[in-house]
Amino acid sequence: MLMESFVVEGPTPLQGEISVSGAKNSMSKILTASMLTAEPCHFQNVPAIGDTEITKEICCAVGAEFSQVEERKVRVQTAEIKAAEVPESLAKKNRLSVMMLAPLLHRHGCAVVPAAGGDRIGPRPVDFHLDGYQRMGAKVENRKDVYYLEADRLQGTEINLPYPSVTATENLLMASTLAMGRTVIRNAAIEPEVVDLALFLQKMGAIIDYQADRTFIVEGVSQLSGADHVIMPDRLVVASLGAAAIASRGDVFVKGARQADMLTFLNALRRAGGCFEIQQDGIRFFYEGTLKSVAIETTVHPGFMTDWQPPFTVLLTQADGMSVVHETVFQDRFVYVSQLQKMGADIQTYDSCMGTSSCRFANSGYRHSAVVRGPSKLRGADIDIPDLRAGFTYLIAAILAEGRSVIRGVEELDRGYEAIDKSLCSLGASISRQSV
Ligand code: EPU
């Protein structure tokens, strides 16, 4: 198979205006949730990215029918669940197959879902999801890394998540909407993408409350109906573009960016000397003067999110002094650092906790803290993309770097960023896509 690469010539400051797409991590769960009803659902602001295509393939494999109404507008209807099994070949493409459990169990009584496995940012288990389903009365078996679940009707219950996992919360929210009685999910994730899903489920007829102490309370209903929804803007893409604009000493207006989703990111940016201006229809990110070193620690919402960490770290390579980054959500999220070192970044990773307190990964041997010394002059290099957010980080680094960089494995970037090469070129970057 041909591999695609980006050839980037730097350095170039990014300048201009760009629109943010719909959120990948909201779209995939909401499209899946539409399968809880036999009625049609309509969606706007569906991003034109690889993960949308993978989500559609997975949903279609069990009976959903999609039609593209117009650009970024999609109609979905699952009149009938035709199969209870997610094919293994699709389950490997992303981590979404486990989200099919709720529609399959509620409408088919059983579900067969292959394990997605770990990825390059950590092991990514689904034990919280499966424990939750078991507590709701499903029979759960794991045979050779394929999960078999059965339930006549899921029952409301109390679930205490060991950690506020985003997809486990979303999965169990979907499950509880049609369960018999009341489900209480404590220590739940409250990321804006989770709330976007809850809003869509409410439009479908679900009764979902949530409390300030990370608790969702769901009163099960007997059926859900079709609904329409506009997918929220992708706050991960906003942060990636904001970091790129400032690190490249540019000035970019991100149309559609919402301040409310970006509060913690904007605070960190301001502490680091990065400038932004909130406008009615978006956020302008711009460079003015020197960048300063800061300490950041990733955590669950409303904290500094883990997906913002790689692009922010490359921004810190341009800041004066020593910055410290403590990653507490995924144990192996600094895999991208070795290639940035190759480009001249001064970043060292450590297995100790370099934050306000120790995290789940203390004494685990995982290098989950980093010290970044800047400013560094980056130089072009040949690099391979290990995961989506790291891929964008390399693009920023290549845009800042002196000379030519070749970034391989851009299919990973296409999963989460809409035509990113064209978008960045429209802001002045020099990027060409090549097949090798
Ligand atoms: N965890 C478990 N057991 C579980 C579930 C999670 O131990 O059953 C642990 C994970 O290993 C991790 C922590 O809980 O250490 C948090 O993981 P979480 O479940 O919250 O992550 P996720 O739901 O798998 C989503 C996004 C990620 C984003 C994280 C954190 C999707 C499809 N993915 O992952 O996005 O980083 O939440 O906000 O929604 C990306 O878009 O590139 C991406 C990785």
Coordinates of C-alpha atoms and ligand atoms in Angstrom, one line a residue:
M1 CA 0.0 0.0 0.0
L2 CA 1.2 3.5 -0.8
M3 CA 2.1 5.6 2.2
E4 CA 1.5 9.3 2.1
S5 CA 3.9 12.0 3.3
F6 CA 3.9 15.7 3.8
V7 CA 7.0 17.6 2.5
V8 CA 7.2 20.8 4.5
E9 CA 9.5 23.7 3.8
G10 CA 10.0 26.1 6.8
P11 CA 10.0 28.4 8.5
T12 CA 6.8 30.3 7.7
P13 CA 4.6 32.3 10.1
L14 CA 1.0 31.2 9.7
Q15 CA -1.4 34.1 8.9
G16 CA -5.0 34.4 7.9
E17 CA -8.4 32.9 8.7
I18 CA -9.5 29.3 9.0
S19 CA -12.8 27.6 10.1
V20 CA -12.8 24.9 12.7
S21 CA -14.5 21.7 11.8
G22 CA -17.0 19.6 13.9
A23 CA -15.5 17.7 16.7
K24 CA -14.3 14.2 15.9
N25 CA -14.8 12.9 19.4
S26 CA -18.3 14.2 19.5
M27 CA -19.3 13.1 16.0
S28 CA -18.3 9.5 16.4
K29 CA -20.4 8.9 19.6
I30 CA -23.4 10.9 18.3
L31 CA -23.6 9.0 15.0
T32 CA -23.5 5.8 17.0
A33 CA -26.2 7.1 19.5
S34 CA -28.5 7.7 16.5
M35 CA -28.6 3.9 16.2
L36 CA -30.6 3.7 19.4
T37 CA -33.7 4.5 17.4
A38 CA -35.2 3.2 14.1
E39 CA -36.1 6.7 13.1
P40 CA -34.0 9.0 10.9
C41 CA -31.6 11.6 12.5
H42 CA -30.0 14.6 10.8
F43 CA -26.6 16.0 11.6
Q44 CA -24.8 19.2 10.6
N45 CA -21.2 20.2 11.0
V46 CA -20.0 16.6 10.5
P47 CA -16.3 16.8 9.8
A48 CA -14.9 15.5 6.5
I49 CA -12.2 13.4 8.2
G50 CA -11.1 9.8 8.1
D51 CA -12.7 8.9 11.4
T52 CA -16.1 9.9 10.1
E53 CA -15.7 7.4 7.3
I54 CA -14.6 4.7 9.7
T55 CA -17.5 5.5 12.0
K56 CA -19.9 5.2 9.1
E57 CA -18.4 1.9 8.0
I58 CA -18.8 0.4 11.5
C59 CA -22.4 1.7 11.9
C60 CA -23.3 0.4 8.3
A61 CA -21.8 -3.0 9.1
V62 CA -24.6 -3.6 11.6
G63 CA -27.5 -1.9 9.7
A64 CA -27.2 1.9 9.6
E65 CA -27.8 3.7 6.4
F66 CA -26.2 7.0 5.7
S67 CA -26.8 9.7 3.1
Q68 CA -24.8 12.8 2.5
V69 CA -27.4 15.5 2.3
E70 CA -24.9 18.2 1.4
E71 CA -21.4 19.1 2.5
R72 CA -21.0 18.3 6.3
K73 CA -24.8 17.4 6.5
V74 CA -25.6 13.7 7.0
R75 CA -28.9 11.7 7.4
V76 CA -28.7 8.4 9.3
Q77 CA -31.3 5.8 9.8
T78 CA -31.0 2.4 11.3
A79 CA -34.5 0.9 10.5
E80 CA -33.2 -2.5 11.6
I81 CA -30.1 -3.8 13.3
K82 CA -29.0 -6.4 10.8
A83 CA -26.0 -7.9 12.6
A84 CA -24.9 -8.1 16.2
E85 CA -21.2 -8.3 15.4
V86 CA -18.7 -5.6 14.5
P87 CA -16.3 -7.2 11.9
E88 CA -12.8 -7.5 13.3
S89 CA -11.3 -5.7 10.3
L90 CA -13.3 -2.6 11.2
A91 CA -12.7 -2.8 15.0
K92 CA -9.0 -2.4 14.4
K93 CA -9.4 0.9 12.5
N94 CA -10.2 3.1 15.6
R95 CA -11.5 2.6 19.1
L96 CA -15.1 3.1 18.4
S97 CA -16.5 -0.4 18.1
V98 CA -17.0 -0.7 21.9
M99 CA -19.5 2.2 21.5
M100 CA -21.8 -0.1 19.5
L101 CA -22.7 -2.0 22.6
A102 CA -25.7 0.1 23.6
P103 CA -27.5 0.1 20.2
L104 CA -26.8 -3.6 19.7
L105 CA -27.9 -4.7 23.2
H106 CA -31.0 -2.5 23.3
R107 CA -32.2 -3.4 19.8
H108 CA -30.8 -6.9 19.3
G109 CA -30.3 -8.3 22.8
C110 CA -26.7 -9.3 22.1
A111 CA -23.4 -7.8 20.9
V112 CA -20.1 -9.2 19.6
V113 CA -17.3 -6.6 19.6
P114 CA -13.6 -7.4 19.0
A115 CA -11.2 -5.6 21.4
A116 CA -9.6 -2.6 19.8
G117 CA -6.3 -3.1 21.6
G118 CA -3.8 -0.5 22.9
D119 CA -2.3 2.2 20.8
R120 CA 0.8 4.3 20.9
I121 CA -0.3 6.6 23.7
G122 CA -1.0 3.8 26.2
P123 CA -2.7 0.4 26.7
R124 CA -6.3 1.9 26.5
P125 CA -8.3 -0.8 28.3
V126 CA -12.2 -1.0 28.3
D127 CA -12.7 -2.6 31.7
F128 CA -14.8 0.4 33.0
H129 CA -17.2 0.0 30.1
L130 CA -17.6 -3.8 30.5
D131 CA -17.9 -3.5 34.3
G132 CA -20.6 -0.9 33.8
Y133 CA -22.6 -3.2 31.5
Q134 CA -22.2 -6.1 33.9
R135 CA -23.6 -3.9 36.7
M136 CA -26.5 -3.1 34.4
G137 CA -27.3 -6.8 34.2
A138 CA -25.5 -7.8 30.9
K139 CA -23.8 -11.1 30.7
V140 CA -20.2 -10.3 29.6
E141 CA -17.7 -12.8 28.2
N142 CA -14.2 -12.2 26.8
R143 CA -13.2 -15.1 24.4
K144 CA -9.9 -14.5 22.7
D145 CA -10.2 -10.8 22.9
V146 CA -13.7 -10.7 21.5
Y147 CA -16.4 -9.4 23.9
Y148 CA -19.7 -11.2 23.9
L149 CA -22.5 -9.4 25.7
E150 CA -26.2 -10.4 26.2
A151 CA -29.1 -8.7 27.9
D152 CA -32.9 -9.0 27.7
R153 CA -33.2 -5.5 29.0
L154 CA -30.5 -3.5 30.8
Q155 CA -31.4 -2.4 34.3
G156 CA -30.7 0.9 35.9
T157 CA -28.0 0.8 38.6
E158 CA -25.3 2.8 40.5
I159 CA -21.9 2.9 38.7
N160 CA -18.8 4.5 40.3
L161 CA -16.2 4.9 37.6
P162 CA -12.6 4.4 39.0
Y163 CA -11.5 7.3 36.8
P164 CA -13.6 9.8 34.8
S165 CA -13.2 8.1 31.5
V166 CA -14.7 9.9 28.5
T167 CA -15.8 7.0 26.4
A168 CA -16.8 4.8 29.4
T169 CA -19.1 7.7 30.5
E170 CA -20.5 8.1 27.0
N171 CA -21.0 4.4 26.6
L172 CA -22.9 4.0 29.9
L173 CA -24.9 7.1 29.2
M174 CA -26.1 5.6 26.0
A175 CA -26.8 2.3 27.7
S176 CA -28.8 3.9 30.6
T177 CA -31.1 6.0 28.4
L178 CA -33.1 2.9 27.5
A179 CA -32.5 0.9 30.6
M180 CA -35.2 -0.1 33.1
G181 CA -35.3 2.5 35.9
R182 CA -32.7 4.9 37.1
T183 CA -28.9 4.8 36.5
V184 CA -26.5 7.0 38.5
I185 CA -23.0 7.3 37.0
R186 CA -20.5 8.8 39.6
N187 CA -17.0 10.1 38.9
A188 CA -18.2 10.6 35.3
A189 CA -16.3 12.5 32.6
I190 CA -17.9 16.0 32.0
E191 CA -15.9 16.9 28.9
P192 CA -17.8 19.2 26.5
E193 CA -18.0 16.3 24.0
V194 CA -19.7 14.2 26.7
V195 CA -22.2 17.0 27.2
D196 CA -22.8 17.3 23.5
L197 CA -23.8 13.6 23.4
A198 CA -26.1 14.1 26.4
L199 CA -27.7 17.0 24.6
F200 CA -28.4 14.9 21.6
L201 CA -29.7 12.0 23.7
Q202 CA -32.1 14.5 25.4
K203 CA -33.3 15.6 22.0
M204 CA -34.0 11.9 21.2
G205 CA -36.2 11.7 24.3
A206 CA -33.8 10.7 27.1
I207 CA -34.0 12.1 30.6
I208 CA -30.5 13.0 31.7
D209 CA -29.5 15.2 34.6
Y210 CA -26.0 16.0 35.7
Q211 CA -24.6 17.5 38.9
A212 CA -21.5 19.6 39.6
D213 CA -19.9 16.6 41.4
R214 CA -19.4 14.6 38.2
T215 CA -22.6 12.6 38.6
F216 CA -25.0 11.8 35.7
I217 CA -28.5 10.6 36.7
V218 CA -30.5 9.0 33.9
E219 CA -34.2 8.0 34.1
G220 CA -34.6 5.1 31.6
V221 CA -37.3 5.6 28.9
S222 CA -38.9 2.9 26.8
Q223 CA -38.0 4.3 23.4
L224 CA -36.1 7.1 21.7
S225 CA -37.0 9.0 18.6
G226 CA -35.1 10.6 15.7
A227 CA -33.5 14.0 16.3
D228 CA -31.4 16.6 14.6
H229 CA -28.1 18.0 16.0
V230 CA -25.3 20.3 15.0
I231 CA -22.0 18.8 16.1
M232 CA -19.9 21.0 18.4
P233 CA -16.7 22.6 17.1
D234 CA -13.5 20.6 17.6
R235 CA -11.7 22.2 20.5
L236 CA -8.7 20.0 19.9
V237 CA -8.3 21.4 16.4
V238 CA -8.7 24.9 17.8
A239 CA -5.9 24.4 20.3
S240 CA -3.7 22.8 17.6
L241 CA -4.2 25.8 15.3
G242 CA -3.8 28.3 18.1
A243 CA -0.5 26.7 19.2
A244 CA 0.7 26.6 15.5
A245 CA -0.2 30.3 15.0
I246 CA 1.7 31.5 18.0
A247 CA 4.7 29.1 17.8
S248 CA 5.2 30.2 14.2
R249 CA 5.0 33.9 15.2
G250 CA 1.9 34.3 13.2
D251 CA -1.6 35.6 13.5
V252 CA -4.6 33.3 12.8
F253 CA -8.3 33.8 13.3
V254 CA -10.0 30.5 14.0
K255 CA -13.7 30.9 13.0
G256 CA -16.2 29.0 15.0
A257 CA -13.8 28.5 18.0
R258 CA -15.8 28.8 21.3
Q259 CA -14.1 30.5 24.3
A260 CA -16.2 28.3 26.8
D261 CA -14.5 25.1 25.5
M262 CA -11.1 26.6 25.7
L263 CA -10.9 28.3 29.1
T264 CA -8.0 26.4 30.5
F265 CA -6.0 26.3 27.2
L266 CA -6.4 30.1 26.9
N267 CA -5.1 30.6 30.5
A268 CA -2.1 28.5 29.8
L269 CA -1.5 30.3 26.6
R270 CA -1.7 33.7 28.3
R271 CA 0.7 32.6 31.1
A272 CA 3.2 31.6 28.3
G273 CA 2.9 35.0 26.7
G274 CA 0.8 33.9 23.8
C275 CA -1.9 36.4 22.7
F276 CA -5.5 35.8 21.8
E277 CA -8.6 37.9 21.2
I278 CA -12.1 36.6 21.7
Q279 CA -14.4 37.7 18.9
Q280 CA -18.1 37.1 18.4
D281 CA -17.6 34.3 15.9
G282 CA -14.2 32.9 16.8
I283 CA -10.8 33.4 18.5
R284 CA -7.8 35.2 17.0
F285 CA -4.4 33.7 18.1
F286 CA -1.3 35.9 17.6
Y287 CA 2.3 36.2 18.6
E288 CA 3.5 39.4 20.2
G289 CA 6.9 39.6 22.0
T290 CA 8.6 36.8 23.9
L291 CA 7.1 33.5 25.0
K292 CA 7.7 32.5 28.6
S293 CA 8.2 29.1 30.2
V294 CA 5.3 27.6 32.2
A295 CA 4.4 24.5 34.1
I296 CA 1.3 22.6 32.8
E297 CA -0.4 19.4 34.0
T298 CA -2.9 17.6 31.9
T299 CA -6.1 16.3 33.6
V300 CA -9.8 15.7 33.0
H301 CA -12.2 18.5 32.2
P302 CA -12.2 21.3 33.2
G303 CA -8.4 20.9 33.4
F304 CA -5.8 21.2 30.7
M305 CA -6.7 18.4 28.3
T306 CA -4.3 15.7 27.2
D307 CA -4.9 16.3 23.5
W308 CA -3.7 19.9 23.9
Q309 CA -0.4 18.7 25.4
P310 CA 1.6 17.8 22.3
P311 CA 1.0 21.0 20.3
F312 CA 1.5 23.1 23.5
T313 CA 4.8 21.3 24.2
V314 CA 6.1 22.3 20.8
L315 CA 5.0 25.8 21.5
L316 CA 7.1 25.6 24.7
T317 CA 10.2 24.8 22.7
Q318 CA 10.0 28.4 21.5
A319 CA 9.6 29.9 25.1
D320 CA 12.4 31.4 27.1
G321 CA 13.5 29.2 30.0
M322 CA 12.5 25.8 31.4
S323 CA 9.0 24.6 31.2
V324 CA 7.6 21.5 32.9
V325 CA 4.8 19.3 31.5
H326 CA 3.1 16.6 33.6
E327 CA 0.8 14.2 31.7
T328 CA -1.7 12.4 34.0
V329 CA -4.3 11.1 31.5
F330 CA -2.3 8.7 29.2
Q331 CA 0.8 7.0 30.4
D332 CA 2.7 7.1 27.1
R333 CA 1.8 10.4 25.6
F334 CA 5.4 11.6 25.1
V335 CA 6.3 9.1 22.4
Y336 CA 6.5 11.9 20.0
V337 CA 9.4 13.6 21.8
S338 CA 12.3 11.6 20.4
Q339 CA 11.5 12.9 16.9
L340 CA 11.3 16.5 18.1
Q341 CA 14.7 16.0 19.7
K342 CA 16.0 15.0 16.3
M343 CA 14.7 18.4 15.0
G344 CA 16.7 20.2 17.7
A345 CA 14.2 20.5 20.5
D346 CA 15.6 20.3 24.0
I347 CA 13.1 18.1 25.8
Q348 CA 13.9 15.4 28.4
T349 CA 11.3 13.0 29.7
Y350 CA 11.1 11.5 33.2
D351 CA 9.1 8.7 34.9
S352 CA 8.6 10.8 38.0
C353 CA 5.6 13.0 38.6
M354 CA 6.6 16.6 38.0
G355 CA 3.3 18.2 39.0
T356 CA 1.4 19.5 41.9
S357 CA 0.9 15.9 43.2
S358 CA 1.7 12.4 42.2
C359 CA -0.6 10.8 39.6
R360 CA -1.8 7.2 38.7
F361 CA 1.5 6.7 36.8
A362 CA 3.9 7.3 39.7
N363 CA 6.4 4.5 39.9
S364 CA 4.9 2.9 36.8
G365 CA 8.1 3.3 34.8
Y366 CA 6.2 5.4 32.2
R367 CA 8.0 8.6 31.1
H368 CA 5.0 10.9 31.7
S369 CA 6.8 14.2 32.7
A370 CA 8.8 16.4 30.4
V371 CA 11.2 19.3 30.9
V372 CA 11.4 21.6 27.9
R373 CA 14.2 24.1 27.6
G374 CA 13.9 26.9 25.1
P375 CA 14.0 28.7 22.9
S376 CA 15.3 26.1 20.4
K377 CA 16.0 26.6 16.7
L378 CA 14.4 23.6 15.1
R379 CA 15.7 22.1 11.9
G380 CA 13.9 20.0 9.3
A381 CA 14.0 16.2 9.6
D382 CA 12.4 13.0 8.3
I383 CA 9.8 11.8 10.8
D384 CA 7.2 9.1 11.3
I385 CA 3.8 9.9 12.9
P386 CA 3.1 7.8 16.0
D387 CA -0.5 9.1 16.7
L388 CA -2.9 11.8 15.6
R389 CA -2.1 14.6 18.0
A390 CA 1.7 13.9 17.7
G391 CA 1.2 14.1 13.9
F392 CA -0.1 17.7 14.1
T393 CA 2.7 18.5 16.5
Y394 CA 5.3 17.5 13.9
L395 CA 3.5 19.6 11.4
I396 CA 3.9 22.7 13.7
A397 CA 7.5 21.8 14.3
A398 CA 8.2 21.4 10.6
I399 CA 6.5 24.8 9.9
L400 CA 8.8 26.4 12.5
A401 CA 11.9 24.5 11.4
E402 CA 14.6 25.8 9.1
G403 CA 14.7 23.7 5.9
R404 CA 12.8 20.7 4.6
S405 CA 10.9 18.0 6.7
V406 CA 9.3 14.8 5.4
I407 CA 6.5 13.6 7.7
R408 CA 5.4 10.1 7.0
G409 CA 2.1 8.3 7.8
V410 CA -0.2 11.3 7.2
E411 CA -3.2 8.9 7.1
E412 CA -3.2 9.2 10.9
L413 CA -3.5 13.0 10.6
D414 CA -6.3 12.7 8.0
R415 CA -8.3 10.7 10.7
G416 CA -8.8 13.9 12.8
Y417 CA -8.0 17.0 10.7
E418 CA -10.0 18.1 7.7
A419 CA -7.7 18.6 4.6
I420 CA -5.0 19.9 7.0
D421 CA -2.3 20.4 4.3
K422 CA -4.6 22.6 2.2
S423 CA -5.8 24.5 5.3
L424 CA -2.3 25.2 6.5
C425 CA -1.2 26.2 3.0
S426 CA -4.0 28.7 2.9
L427 CA -2.3 30.3 6.0
G428 CA 1.0 30.5 4.2
A429 CA 2.6 27.1 5.0
S430 CA 4.5 25.3 2.3
I431 CA 3.3 21.7 2.5
S432 CA 3.0 19.2 -0.4
R433 CA 1.4 15.8 -0.2
Q434 CA 3.4 12.9 -1.8
S435 CA 2.8 9.2 -2.1
V436 CA 5.8 6.9 -1.5
Ligands
EPU1 N1 -9.3 3.9 31.2 C1 -9.2 2.7 31.8 N2 -10.3 1.8 31.6 C2 -11.3 2.1 30.8 C3 -11.3 3.4 30.2 C4 -10.3 4.2 30.4 O1 -8.3 2.3 32.6 O2 -12.2 1.2 30.6 C5 -8.2 4.9 31.5 C6 -7.4 5.1 30.2 O3 -6.4 4.1 30.0 C7 -6.8 6.4 30.4 C8 -7.9 7.1 31.2 O4 -8.7 6.1 31.7 O5 -5.6 6.3 31.3 C9 -8.7 8.1 30.4 O6 -9.1 7.5 29.2 P1 -10.5 7.9 28.6 O7 -11.4 6.7 28.6 O8 -11.0 9.2 29.2 O9 -10.0 8.2 27.1 P2 -10.8 7.7 25.9 O10 -12.3 7.9 26.1 O11 -10.3 6.4 25.4 C10 -11.2 10.0 24.7 C11 -10.8 10.6 23.4 C12 -9.3 10.9 23.4 C13 -9.0 11.9 24.5 C14 -9.4 11.3 25.8 C15 -9.3 12.2 27.0 C16 -12.3 9.6 21.9 C17 -12.6 8.7 20.7 N3 -11.1 9.7 22.3 O12 -10.4 8.8 24.8 O13 -9.0 11.5 22.2 O14 -7.6 12.1 24.6 O15 -10.8 10.9 25.8 O16 -10.0 13.4 26.8 O17 -13.2 10.3 22.3 C18 -7.8 11.9 20.2 O18 -8.8 12.4 19.7 O19 -6.7 11.9 19.6 C19 -7.8 11.2 21.4 C20 -6.9 10.3 21.8

